[in-house]
Short mmCIF file of C-alpha atoms and ligand atoms in Angstrom, two decimals:
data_model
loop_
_atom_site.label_atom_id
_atom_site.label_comp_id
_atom_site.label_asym_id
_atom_site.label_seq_id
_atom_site.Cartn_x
_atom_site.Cartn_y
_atom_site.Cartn_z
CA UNK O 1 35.92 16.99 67.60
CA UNK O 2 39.50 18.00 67.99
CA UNK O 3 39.25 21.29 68.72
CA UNK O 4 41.11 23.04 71.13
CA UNK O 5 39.02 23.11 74.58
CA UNK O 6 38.14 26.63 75.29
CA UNK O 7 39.55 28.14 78.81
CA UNK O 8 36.54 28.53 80.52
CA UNK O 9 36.46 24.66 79.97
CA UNK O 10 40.21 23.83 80.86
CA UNK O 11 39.10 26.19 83.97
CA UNK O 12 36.63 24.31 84.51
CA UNK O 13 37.92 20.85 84.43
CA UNK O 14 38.64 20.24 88.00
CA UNK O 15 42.25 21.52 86.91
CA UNK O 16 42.58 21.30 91.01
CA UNK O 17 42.41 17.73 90.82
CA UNK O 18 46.09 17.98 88.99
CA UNK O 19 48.98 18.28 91.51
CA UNK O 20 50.96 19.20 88.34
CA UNK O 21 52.12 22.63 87.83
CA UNK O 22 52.53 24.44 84.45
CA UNK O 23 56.25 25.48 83.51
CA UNK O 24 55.49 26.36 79.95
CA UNK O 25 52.34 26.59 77.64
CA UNK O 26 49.33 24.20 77.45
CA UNK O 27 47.10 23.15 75.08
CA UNK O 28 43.86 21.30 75.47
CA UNK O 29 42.39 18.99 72.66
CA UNK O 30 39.08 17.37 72.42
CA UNK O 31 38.80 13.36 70.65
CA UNK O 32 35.54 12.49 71.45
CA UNK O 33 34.64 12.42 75.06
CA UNK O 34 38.25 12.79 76.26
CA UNK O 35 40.51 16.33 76.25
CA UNK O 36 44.15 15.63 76.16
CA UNK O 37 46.19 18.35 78.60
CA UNK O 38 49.57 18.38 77.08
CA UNK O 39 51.82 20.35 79.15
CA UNK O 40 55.26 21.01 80.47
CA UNK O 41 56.43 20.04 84.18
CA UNK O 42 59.80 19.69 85.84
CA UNK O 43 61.23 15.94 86.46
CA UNK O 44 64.35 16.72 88.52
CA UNK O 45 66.75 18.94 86.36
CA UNK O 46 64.70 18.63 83.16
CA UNK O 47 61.60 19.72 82.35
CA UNK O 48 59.94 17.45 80.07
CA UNK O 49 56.45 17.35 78.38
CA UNK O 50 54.07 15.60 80.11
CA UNK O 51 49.98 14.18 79.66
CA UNK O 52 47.15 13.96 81.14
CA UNK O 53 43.50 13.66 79.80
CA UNK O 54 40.49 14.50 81.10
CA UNK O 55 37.29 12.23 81.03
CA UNK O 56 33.87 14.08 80.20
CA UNK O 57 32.22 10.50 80.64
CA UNK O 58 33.11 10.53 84.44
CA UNK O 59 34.34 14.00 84.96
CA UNK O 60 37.61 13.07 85.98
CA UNK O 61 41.44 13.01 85.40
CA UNK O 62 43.29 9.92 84.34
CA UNK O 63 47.12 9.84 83.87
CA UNK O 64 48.06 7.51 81.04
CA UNK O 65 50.90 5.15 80.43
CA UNK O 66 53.06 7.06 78.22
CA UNK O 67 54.80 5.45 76.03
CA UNK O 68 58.36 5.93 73.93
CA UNK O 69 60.57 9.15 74.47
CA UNK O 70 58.88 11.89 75.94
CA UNK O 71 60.35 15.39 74.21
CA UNK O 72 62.03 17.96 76.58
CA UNK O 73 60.05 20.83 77.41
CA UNK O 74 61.40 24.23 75.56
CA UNK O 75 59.33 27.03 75.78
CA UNK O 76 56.07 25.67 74.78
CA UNK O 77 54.19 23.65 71.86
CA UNK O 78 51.30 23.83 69.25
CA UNK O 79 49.04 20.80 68.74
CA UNK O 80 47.05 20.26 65.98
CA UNK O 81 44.97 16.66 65.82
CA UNK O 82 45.06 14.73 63.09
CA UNK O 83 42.93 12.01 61.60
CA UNK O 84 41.97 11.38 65.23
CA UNK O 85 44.46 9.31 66.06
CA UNK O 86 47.40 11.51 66.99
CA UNK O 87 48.13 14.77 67.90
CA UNK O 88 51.22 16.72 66.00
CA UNK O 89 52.97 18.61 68.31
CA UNK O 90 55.08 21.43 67.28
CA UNK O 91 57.39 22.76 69.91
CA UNK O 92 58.70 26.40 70.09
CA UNK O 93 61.99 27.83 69.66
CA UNK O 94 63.06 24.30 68.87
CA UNK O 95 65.63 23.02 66.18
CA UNK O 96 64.11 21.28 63.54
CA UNK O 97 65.55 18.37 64.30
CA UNK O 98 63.76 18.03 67.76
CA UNK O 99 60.77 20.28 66.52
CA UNK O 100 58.22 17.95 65.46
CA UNK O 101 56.55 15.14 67.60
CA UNK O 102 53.70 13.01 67.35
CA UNK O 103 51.49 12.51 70.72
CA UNK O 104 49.51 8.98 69.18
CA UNK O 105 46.44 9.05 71.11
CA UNK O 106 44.54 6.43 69.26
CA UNK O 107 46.92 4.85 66.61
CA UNK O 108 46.34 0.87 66.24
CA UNK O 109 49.39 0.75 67.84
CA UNK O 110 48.35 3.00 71.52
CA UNK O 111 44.82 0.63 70.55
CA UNK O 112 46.96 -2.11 71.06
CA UNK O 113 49.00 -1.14 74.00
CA UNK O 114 45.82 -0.14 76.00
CA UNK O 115 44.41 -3.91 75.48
CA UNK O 116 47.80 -4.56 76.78
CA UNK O 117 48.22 -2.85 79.26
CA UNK O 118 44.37 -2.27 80.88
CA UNK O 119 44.91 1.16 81.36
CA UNK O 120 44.75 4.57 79.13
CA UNK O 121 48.13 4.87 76.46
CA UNK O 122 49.35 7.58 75.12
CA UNK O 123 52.71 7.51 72.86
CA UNK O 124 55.22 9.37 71.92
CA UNK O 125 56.93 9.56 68.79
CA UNK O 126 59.24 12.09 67.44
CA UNK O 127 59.57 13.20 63.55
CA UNK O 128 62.10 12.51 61.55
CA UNK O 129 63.25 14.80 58.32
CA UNK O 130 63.87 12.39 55.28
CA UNK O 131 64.38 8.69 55.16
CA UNK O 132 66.94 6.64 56.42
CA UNK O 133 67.63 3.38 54.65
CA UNK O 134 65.32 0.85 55.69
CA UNK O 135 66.65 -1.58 58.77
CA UNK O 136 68.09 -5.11 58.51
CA UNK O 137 67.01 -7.65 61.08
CA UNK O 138 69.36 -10.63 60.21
CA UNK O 139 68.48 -14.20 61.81
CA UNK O 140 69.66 -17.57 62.44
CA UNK O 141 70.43 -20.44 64.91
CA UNK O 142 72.95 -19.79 67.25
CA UNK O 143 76.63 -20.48 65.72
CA UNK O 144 75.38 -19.94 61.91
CA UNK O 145 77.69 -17.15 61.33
CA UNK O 146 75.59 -14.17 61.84
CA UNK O 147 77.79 -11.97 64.07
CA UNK O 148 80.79 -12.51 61.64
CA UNK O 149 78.39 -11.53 58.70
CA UNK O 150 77.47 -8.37 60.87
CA UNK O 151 81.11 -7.51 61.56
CA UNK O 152 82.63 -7.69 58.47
CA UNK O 153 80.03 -5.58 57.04
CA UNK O 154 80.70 -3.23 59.99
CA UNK O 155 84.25 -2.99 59.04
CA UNK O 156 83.51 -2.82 55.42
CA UNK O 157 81.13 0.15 55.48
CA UNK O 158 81.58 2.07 59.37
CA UNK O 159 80.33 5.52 58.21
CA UNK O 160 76.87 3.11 56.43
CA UNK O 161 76.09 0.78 58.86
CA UNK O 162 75.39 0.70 62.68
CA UNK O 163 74.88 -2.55 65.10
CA UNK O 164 71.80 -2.14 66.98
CA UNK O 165 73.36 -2.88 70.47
CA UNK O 166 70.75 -5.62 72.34
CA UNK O 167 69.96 -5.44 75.61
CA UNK O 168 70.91 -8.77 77.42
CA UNK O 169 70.51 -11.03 80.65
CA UNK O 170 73.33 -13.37 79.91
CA UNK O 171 76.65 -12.95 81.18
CA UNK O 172 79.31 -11.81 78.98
CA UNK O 173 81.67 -13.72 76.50
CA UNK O 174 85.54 -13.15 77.30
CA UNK O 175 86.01 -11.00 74.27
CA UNK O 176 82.81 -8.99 75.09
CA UNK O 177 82.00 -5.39 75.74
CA UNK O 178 79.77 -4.10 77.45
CA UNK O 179 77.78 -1.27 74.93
CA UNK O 180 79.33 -2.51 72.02
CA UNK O 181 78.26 -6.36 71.83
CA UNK O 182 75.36 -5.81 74.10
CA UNK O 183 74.14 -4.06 76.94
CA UNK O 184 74.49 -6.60 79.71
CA UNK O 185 72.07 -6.19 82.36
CA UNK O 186 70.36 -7.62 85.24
CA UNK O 187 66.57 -9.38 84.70
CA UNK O 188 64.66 -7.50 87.45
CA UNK O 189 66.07 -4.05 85.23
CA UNK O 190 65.18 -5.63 82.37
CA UNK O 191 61.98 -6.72 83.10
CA UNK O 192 60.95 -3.10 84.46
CA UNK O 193 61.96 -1.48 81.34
CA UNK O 194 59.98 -4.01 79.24
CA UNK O 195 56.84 -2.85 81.26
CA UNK O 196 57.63 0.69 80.97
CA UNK O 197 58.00 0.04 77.04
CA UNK O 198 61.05 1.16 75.84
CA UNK O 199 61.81 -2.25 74.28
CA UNK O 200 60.57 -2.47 70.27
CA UNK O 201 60.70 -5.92 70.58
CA UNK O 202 61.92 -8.95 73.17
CA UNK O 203 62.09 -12.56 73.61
CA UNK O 204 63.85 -15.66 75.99
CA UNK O 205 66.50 -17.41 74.36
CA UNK O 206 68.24 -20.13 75.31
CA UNK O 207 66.84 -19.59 78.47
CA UNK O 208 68.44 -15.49 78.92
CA UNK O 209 66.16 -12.29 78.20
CA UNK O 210 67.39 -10.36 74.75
CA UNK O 211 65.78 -7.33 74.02
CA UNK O 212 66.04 -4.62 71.46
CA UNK O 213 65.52 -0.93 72.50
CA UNK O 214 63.61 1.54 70.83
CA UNK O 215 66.52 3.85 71.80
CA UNK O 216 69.23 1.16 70.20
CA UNK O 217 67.63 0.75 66.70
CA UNK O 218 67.02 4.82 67.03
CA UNK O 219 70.52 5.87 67.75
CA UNK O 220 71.51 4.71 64.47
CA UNK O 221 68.94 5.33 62.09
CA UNK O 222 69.10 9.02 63.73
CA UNK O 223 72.78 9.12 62.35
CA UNK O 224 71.65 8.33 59.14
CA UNK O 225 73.11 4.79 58.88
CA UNK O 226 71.35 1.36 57.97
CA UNK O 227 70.86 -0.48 61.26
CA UNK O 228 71.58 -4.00 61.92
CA UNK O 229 70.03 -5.85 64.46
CA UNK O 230 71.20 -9.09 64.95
CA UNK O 231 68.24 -11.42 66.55
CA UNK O 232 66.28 -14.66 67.10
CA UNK O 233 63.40 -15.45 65.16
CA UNK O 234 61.06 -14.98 67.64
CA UNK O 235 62.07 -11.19 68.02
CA UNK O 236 61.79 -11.26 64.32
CA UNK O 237 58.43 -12.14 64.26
CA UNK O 238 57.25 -9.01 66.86
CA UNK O 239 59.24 -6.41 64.54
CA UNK O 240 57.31 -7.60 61.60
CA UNK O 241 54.72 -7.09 63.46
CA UNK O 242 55.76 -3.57 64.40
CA UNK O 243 55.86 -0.36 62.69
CA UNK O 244 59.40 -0.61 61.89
CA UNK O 245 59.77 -1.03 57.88
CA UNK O 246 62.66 -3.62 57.87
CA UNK O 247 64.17 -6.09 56.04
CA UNK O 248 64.31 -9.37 57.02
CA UNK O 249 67.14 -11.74 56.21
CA UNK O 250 67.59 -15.58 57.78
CA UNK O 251 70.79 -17.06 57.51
CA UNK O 252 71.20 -21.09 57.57
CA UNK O 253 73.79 -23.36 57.90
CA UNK O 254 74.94 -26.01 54.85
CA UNK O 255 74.11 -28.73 57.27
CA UNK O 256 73.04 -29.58 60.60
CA UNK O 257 76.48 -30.80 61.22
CA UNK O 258 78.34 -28.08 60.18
CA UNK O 259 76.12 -26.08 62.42
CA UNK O 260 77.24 -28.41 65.15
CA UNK O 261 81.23 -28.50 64.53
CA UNK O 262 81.14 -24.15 64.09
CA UNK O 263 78.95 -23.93 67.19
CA UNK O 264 82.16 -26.34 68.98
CA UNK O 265 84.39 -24.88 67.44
CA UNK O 266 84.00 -21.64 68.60
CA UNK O 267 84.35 -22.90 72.04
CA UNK O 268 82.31 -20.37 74.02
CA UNK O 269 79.69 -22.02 75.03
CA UNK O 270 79.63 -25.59 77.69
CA UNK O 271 78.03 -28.94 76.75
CA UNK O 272 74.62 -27.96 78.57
CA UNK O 273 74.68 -24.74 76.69
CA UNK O 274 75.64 -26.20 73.59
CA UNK O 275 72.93 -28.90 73.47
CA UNK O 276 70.67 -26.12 74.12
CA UNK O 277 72.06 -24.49 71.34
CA UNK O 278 71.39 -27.33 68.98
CA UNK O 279 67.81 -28.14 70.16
CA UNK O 280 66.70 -24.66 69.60
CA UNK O 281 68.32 -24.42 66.50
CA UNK O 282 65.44 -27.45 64.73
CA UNK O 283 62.81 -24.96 66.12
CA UNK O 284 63.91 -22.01 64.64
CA UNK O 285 65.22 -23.88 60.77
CA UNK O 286 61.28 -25.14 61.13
CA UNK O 287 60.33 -21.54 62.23
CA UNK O 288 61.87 -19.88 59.38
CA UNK O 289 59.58 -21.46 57.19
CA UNK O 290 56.71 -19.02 58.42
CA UNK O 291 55.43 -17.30 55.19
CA UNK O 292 55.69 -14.02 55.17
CA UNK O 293 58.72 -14.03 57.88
CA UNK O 294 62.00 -13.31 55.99
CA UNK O 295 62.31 -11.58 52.96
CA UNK O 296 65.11 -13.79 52.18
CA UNK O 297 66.93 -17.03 53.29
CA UNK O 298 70.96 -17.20 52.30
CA UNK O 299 72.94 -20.19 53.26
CA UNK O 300 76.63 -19.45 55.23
CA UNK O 301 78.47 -22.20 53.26
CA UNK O 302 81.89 -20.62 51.86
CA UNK O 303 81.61 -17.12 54.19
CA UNK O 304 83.10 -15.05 51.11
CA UNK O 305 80.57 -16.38 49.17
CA UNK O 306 77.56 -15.41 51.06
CA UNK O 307 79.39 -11.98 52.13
CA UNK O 308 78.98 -11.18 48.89
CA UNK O 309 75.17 -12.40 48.93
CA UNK O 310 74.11 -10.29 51.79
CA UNK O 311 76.20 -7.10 49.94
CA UNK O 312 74.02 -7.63 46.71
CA UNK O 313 70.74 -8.03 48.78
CA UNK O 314 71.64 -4.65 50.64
CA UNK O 315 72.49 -2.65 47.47
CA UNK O 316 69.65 -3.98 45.83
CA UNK O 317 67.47 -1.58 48.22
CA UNK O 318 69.42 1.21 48.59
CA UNK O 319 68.14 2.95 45.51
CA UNK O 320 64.68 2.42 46.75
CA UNK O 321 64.91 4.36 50.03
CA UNK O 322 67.65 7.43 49.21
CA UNK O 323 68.52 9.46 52.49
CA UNK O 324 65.97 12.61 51.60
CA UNK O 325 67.15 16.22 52.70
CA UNK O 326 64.34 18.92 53.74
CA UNK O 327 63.45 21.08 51.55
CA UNK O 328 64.55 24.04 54.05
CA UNK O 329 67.14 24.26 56.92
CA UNK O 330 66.05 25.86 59.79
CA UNK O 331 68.10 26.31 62.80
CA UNK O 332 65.36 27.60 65.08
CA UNK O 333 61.60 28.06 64.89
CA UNK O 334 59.40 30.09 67.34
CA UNK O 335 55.82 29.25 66.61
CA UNK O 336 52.62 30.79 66.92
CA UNK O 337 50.12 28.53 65.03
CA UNK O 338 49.63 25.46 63.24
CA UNK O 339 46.73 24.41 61.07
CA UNK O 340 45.05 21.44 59.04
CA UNK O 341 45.26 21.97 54.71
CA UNK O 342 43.84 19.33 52.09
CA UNK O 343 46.06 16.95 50.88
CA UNK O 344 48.19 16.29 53.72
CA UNK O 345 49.54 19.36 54.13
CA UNK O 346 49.96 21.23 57.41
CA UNK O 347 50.93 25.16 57.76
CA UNK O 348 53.42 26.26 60.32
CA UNK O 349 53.10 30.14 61.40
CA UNK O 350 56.47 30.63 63.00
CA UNK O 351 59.33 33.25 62.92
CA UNK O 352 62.20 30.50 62.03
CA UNK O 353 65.84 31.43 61.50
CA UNK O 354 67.34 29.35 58.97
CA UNK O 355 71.70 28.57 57.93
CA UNK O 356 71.23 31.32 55.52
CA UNK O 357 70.23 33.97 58.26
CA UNK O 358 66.61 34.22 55.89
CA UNK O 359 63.50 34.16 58.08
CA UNK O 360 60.67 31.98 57.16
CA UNK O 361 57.46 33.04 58.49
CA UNK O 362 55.63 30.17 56.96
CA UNK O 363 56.11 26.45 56.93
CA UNK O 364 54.69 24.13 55.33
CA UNK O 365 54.57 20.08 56.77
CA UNK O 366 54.11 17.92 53.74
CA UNK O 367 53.15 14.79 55.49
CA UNK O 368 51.94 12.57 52.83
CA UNK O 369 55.31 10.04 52.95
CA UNK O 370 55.22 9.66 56.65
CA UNK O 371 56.29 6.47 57.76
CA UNK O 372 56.76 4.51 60.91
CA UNK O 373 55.71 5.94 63.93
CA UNK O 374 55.29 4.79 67.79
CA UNK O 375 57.31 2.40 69.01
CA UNK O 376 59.61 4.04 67.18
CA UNK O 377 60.20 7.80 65.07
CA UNK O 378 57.83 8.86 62.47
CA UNK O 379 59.35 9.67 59.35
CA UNK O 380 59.41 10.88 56.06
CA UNK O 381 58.47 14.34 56.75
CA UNK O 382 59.41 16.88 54.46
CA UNK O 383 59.14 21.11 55.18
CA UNK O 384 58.82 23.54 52.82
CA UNK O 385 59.34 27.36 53.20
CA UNK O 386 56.24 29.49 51.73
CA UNK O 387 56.87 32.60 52.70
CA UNK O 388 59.76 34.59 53.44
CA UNK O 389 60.73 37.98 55.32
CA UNK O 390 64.06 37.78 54.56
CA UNK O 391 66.05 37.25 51.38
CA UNK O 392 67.92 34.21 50.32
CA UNK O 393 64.60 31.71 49.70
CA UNK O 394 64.06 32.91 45.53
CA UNK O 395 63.40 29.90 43.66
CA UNK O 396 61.55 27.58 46.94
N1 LIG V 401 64.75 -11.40 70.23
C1 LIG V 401 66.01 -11.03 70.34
N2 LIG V 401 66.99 -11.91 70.13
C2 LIG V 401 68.26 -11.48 70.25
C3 LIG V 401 68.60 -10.16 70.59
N3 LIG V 401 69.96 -10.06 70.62
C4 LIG V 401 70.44 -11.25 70.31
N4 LIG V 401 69.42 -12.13 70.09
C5 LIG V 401 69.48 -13.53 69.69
O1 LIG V 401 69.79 -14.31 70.81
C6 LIG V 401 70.43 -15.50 70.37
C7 LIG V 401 71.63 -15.76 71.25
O2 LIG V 401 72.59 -14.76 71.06
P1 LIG V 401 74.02 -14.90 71.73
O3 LIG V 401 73.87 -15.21 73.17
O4 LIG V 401 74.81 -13.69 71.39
O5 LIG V 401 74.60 -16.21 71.07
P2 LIG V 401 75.02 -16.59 69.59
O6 LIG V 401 73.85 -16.43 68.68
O7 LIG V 401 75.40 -18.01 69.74
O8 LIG V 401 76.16 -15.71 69.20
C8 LIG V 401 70.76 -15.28 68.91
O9 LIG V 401 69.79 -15.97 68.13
C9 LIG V 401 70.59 -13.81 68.69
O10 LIG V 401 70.18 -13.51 67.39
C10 LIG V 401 67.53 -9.24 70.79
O11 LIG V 401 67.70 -8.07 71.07
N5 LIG V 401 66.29 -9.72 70.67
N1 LIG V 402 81.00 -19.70 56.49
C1 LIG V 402 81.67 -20.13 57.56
N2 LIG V 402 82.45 -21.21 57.46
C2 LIG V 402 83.12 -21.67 58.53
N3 LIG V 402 83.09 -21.13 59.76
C3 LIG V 402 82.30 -20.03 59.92
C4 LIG V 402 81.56 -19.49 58.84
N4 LIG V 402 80.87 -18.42 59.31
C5 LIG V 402 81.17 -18.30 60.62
N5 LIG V 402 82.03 -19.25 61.00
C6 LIG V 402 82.58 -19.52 62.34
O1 LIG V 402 81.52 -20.14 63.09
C7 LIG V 402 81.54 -19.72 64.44
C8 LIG V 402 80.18 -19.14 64.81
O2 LIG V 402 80.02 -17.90 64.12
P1 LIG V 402 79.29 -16.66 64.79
O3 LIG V 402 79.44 -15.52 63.86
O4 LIG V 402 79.77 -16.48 66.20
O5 LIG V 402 77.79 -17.20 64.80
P2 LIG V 402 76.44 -16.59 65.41
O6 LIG V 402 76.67 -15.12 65.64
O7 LIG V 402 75.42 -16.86 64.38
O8 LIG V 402 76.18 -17.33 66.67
C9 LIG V 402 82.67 -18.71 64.57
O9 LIG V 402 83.79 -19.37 65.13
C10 LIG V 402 82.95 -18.27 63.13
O10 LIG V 402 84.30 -17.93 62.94
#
């Protein structure tokens, strides 16, 4: 189990029955009856890393629905299975920052997908260095407050926090931009990219289709920032259900009323819409009740007042999740080799060039904090340098 499938095998395989041709290097590995080809072919001007698995069962090839961001081909890759469910793929003469990617064969979440879907799943899932402060999904009937919550904390801490920038059927507000306030977008495009799952999570409201990315909550947890998504509870409930770590805030009005005379007040909105507006809102005030749905429930009376509320909630966690630096920097690694060690630890044989101009010839993937992972980036890894050829790594 898990090895890599010898040539005579790959040879072997009917590789005829692939149209596909090879740019870069392959690698072949066996989980139970199935031996996952990973290997690089062109797609127009890129050349990206691509998947395709052989059945023993019926001695045949089957092309999976792949999932997430696929990583551009460099020159090549290592994979090394682990636990069964995924396969860590290390890619050659890569920065580390787009080094290490995880291929989730049979994750719960790929498990899940291919009940979905009816068909084989593969996903992909790059890794992340560190950890970026966890997300905050903030809720709450339409007119609440919510997006002036979200922009003065915007304002307040730019270089901190980033919006999460929905995707979005509806037609936009006066005042509204498109990339900034949301990505507006027609249904049928929508819909497509929905099936081709590069949405985290999605839902109809008030009768339009809002959708969170996986590339829109990545963008800015790449950057380091806390993001902020800003949606309805039902999208709430799918992240929960994700892999993404969040926190989960609901914000309420003082009344019904004053719900009512903000939501009028703003004037954006027409009577149908409005009403809407209002009748959805008793759902999701019921809705919010769900235990185990939001962490916590603040009330938008006097704004300044729960401004402050959301600030304390925010600091409160910071602590808990600091933004972790690797252990080593390496600019470039060229790898030979990757194996399996106890305790979560995985050994990279490489010739890797580092700020300091040292060369590390051995890495080592601790991968015991990793978090997250397909829909959306694994994290938490850390690398260590164990060996060096070069000066400048006393003391590691
Ligand atoms: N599920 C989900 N809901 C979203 C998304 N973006 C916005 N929403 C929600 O859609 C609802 C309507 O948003 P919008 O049309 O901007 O109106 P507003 O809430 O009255 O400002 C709000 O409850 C948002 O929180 C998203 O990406 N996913
Ligand atoms: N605490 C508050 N008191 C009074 N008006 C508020 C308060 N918070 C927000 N508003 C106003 O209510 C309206 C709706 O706020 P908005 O942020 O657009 O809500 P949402 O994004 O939840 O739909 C806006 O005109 C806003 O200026």
């Amino acid at each position: 189990m898990g090895e890599e499938a010898p040539e005579y095998l790959l040879n072997n395989l009917e590789l005829a029955a692939c149209d596909s041709e090879s740019t870069g290097c392959r690698t072949a590995t066996i989980v139970g009856n199935k031996t996952y080809v990973v290997e690089g072919s062109e797609d127009g001007s890129k050349s990206w890393i691509n998947v395709k698995i052989f059945d023993k069962l019926t001695r045949s090839w089957v092309f999976p629905t792949v999932l997430g961001i696929k990583p551009v081909q460099q020159k090549g890759h290592s994979a090394l299975l682990l636990k069964n469910e995924q396969l860590l793929i290390v890619k050659m003469d890569s920065t580390l920052d787009d080094c290490i990617w995880f291929l989730e064969v049979d994750s719960p979440f790929v498990k899940e997908q291919k009940e979905i879907l009816g068909t084989e799943v593969v996903a992909w899932s790059k890794g992340v260095i560190g950890n970026a402060p966890k997300p905050i999904v903030i809720s709450g009937p339409s007119g609440v407050g919510k997006g002036t919550l979200i922009n003065k904390l915007m304002k307040e801490f730019p270089s901190r926090c980033g919006f999460s920038v929905s995707h979005t059927t509806r037609a936009p507000r006066e005042k509204e931009l498109d990339g900034v306030h949301y990505h507006f977008t027609e249904r049928s495009i929508m819909e497509k990219d929905i099936r081709d799952g590069k949405f985290l999570e999605f839902a109809s409201v008030h009768g339009n289709l809002y959708g969170t990315s996986i590339e829109a909550v990545e963008a800015v947890t790449d950057s380091g920032k806390r993001c902020i998504l800003d949606i309805d509870v039902q999208g709430a409930k799918s992240v929960r259900a994700s892999s993404l770590d969040a926190i989960f805030i609901f914000i309420t009005p003082p009344s019904f009323e004053e719900l009512e005379k903000r939501l009028r007040a703003r004037g954006t909105e027409t009577e149908e819409q409005v009403q809407k507006r209002l009748r959805n809102a008793r759902a999701e005030l019921d809705e919010a009740k769900s235990p185990g749905l939001f962490d916590h429930i603040l009330v938008n009376d006097d704004l300044e007042s729960c401004y402050e509320n959301l600030k304390k909630l925010l600091a409160s966690d910071e602590t808990a999740d600091p933004l972790c630096q690797p252990s080593v920097k390496i600019l470039k690694a060229h790898v030979s080799h990757i194996e399996s060690k106890a305790d979560h630890k995985t050994l990279i044989h490489c010739s890797a060039s580092g700020t300091n101009a040292a060369t590390h010839s051995l890495l080592m993937l601790d991968m015991s904090s990793l978090k997250g992972g397909a829909p959306g980036r694994t994290r938490g890894l850390d690398v260590y340098a164990l060996e060096s050829l070069g000066d400048g790594l006393n003391g590691i």
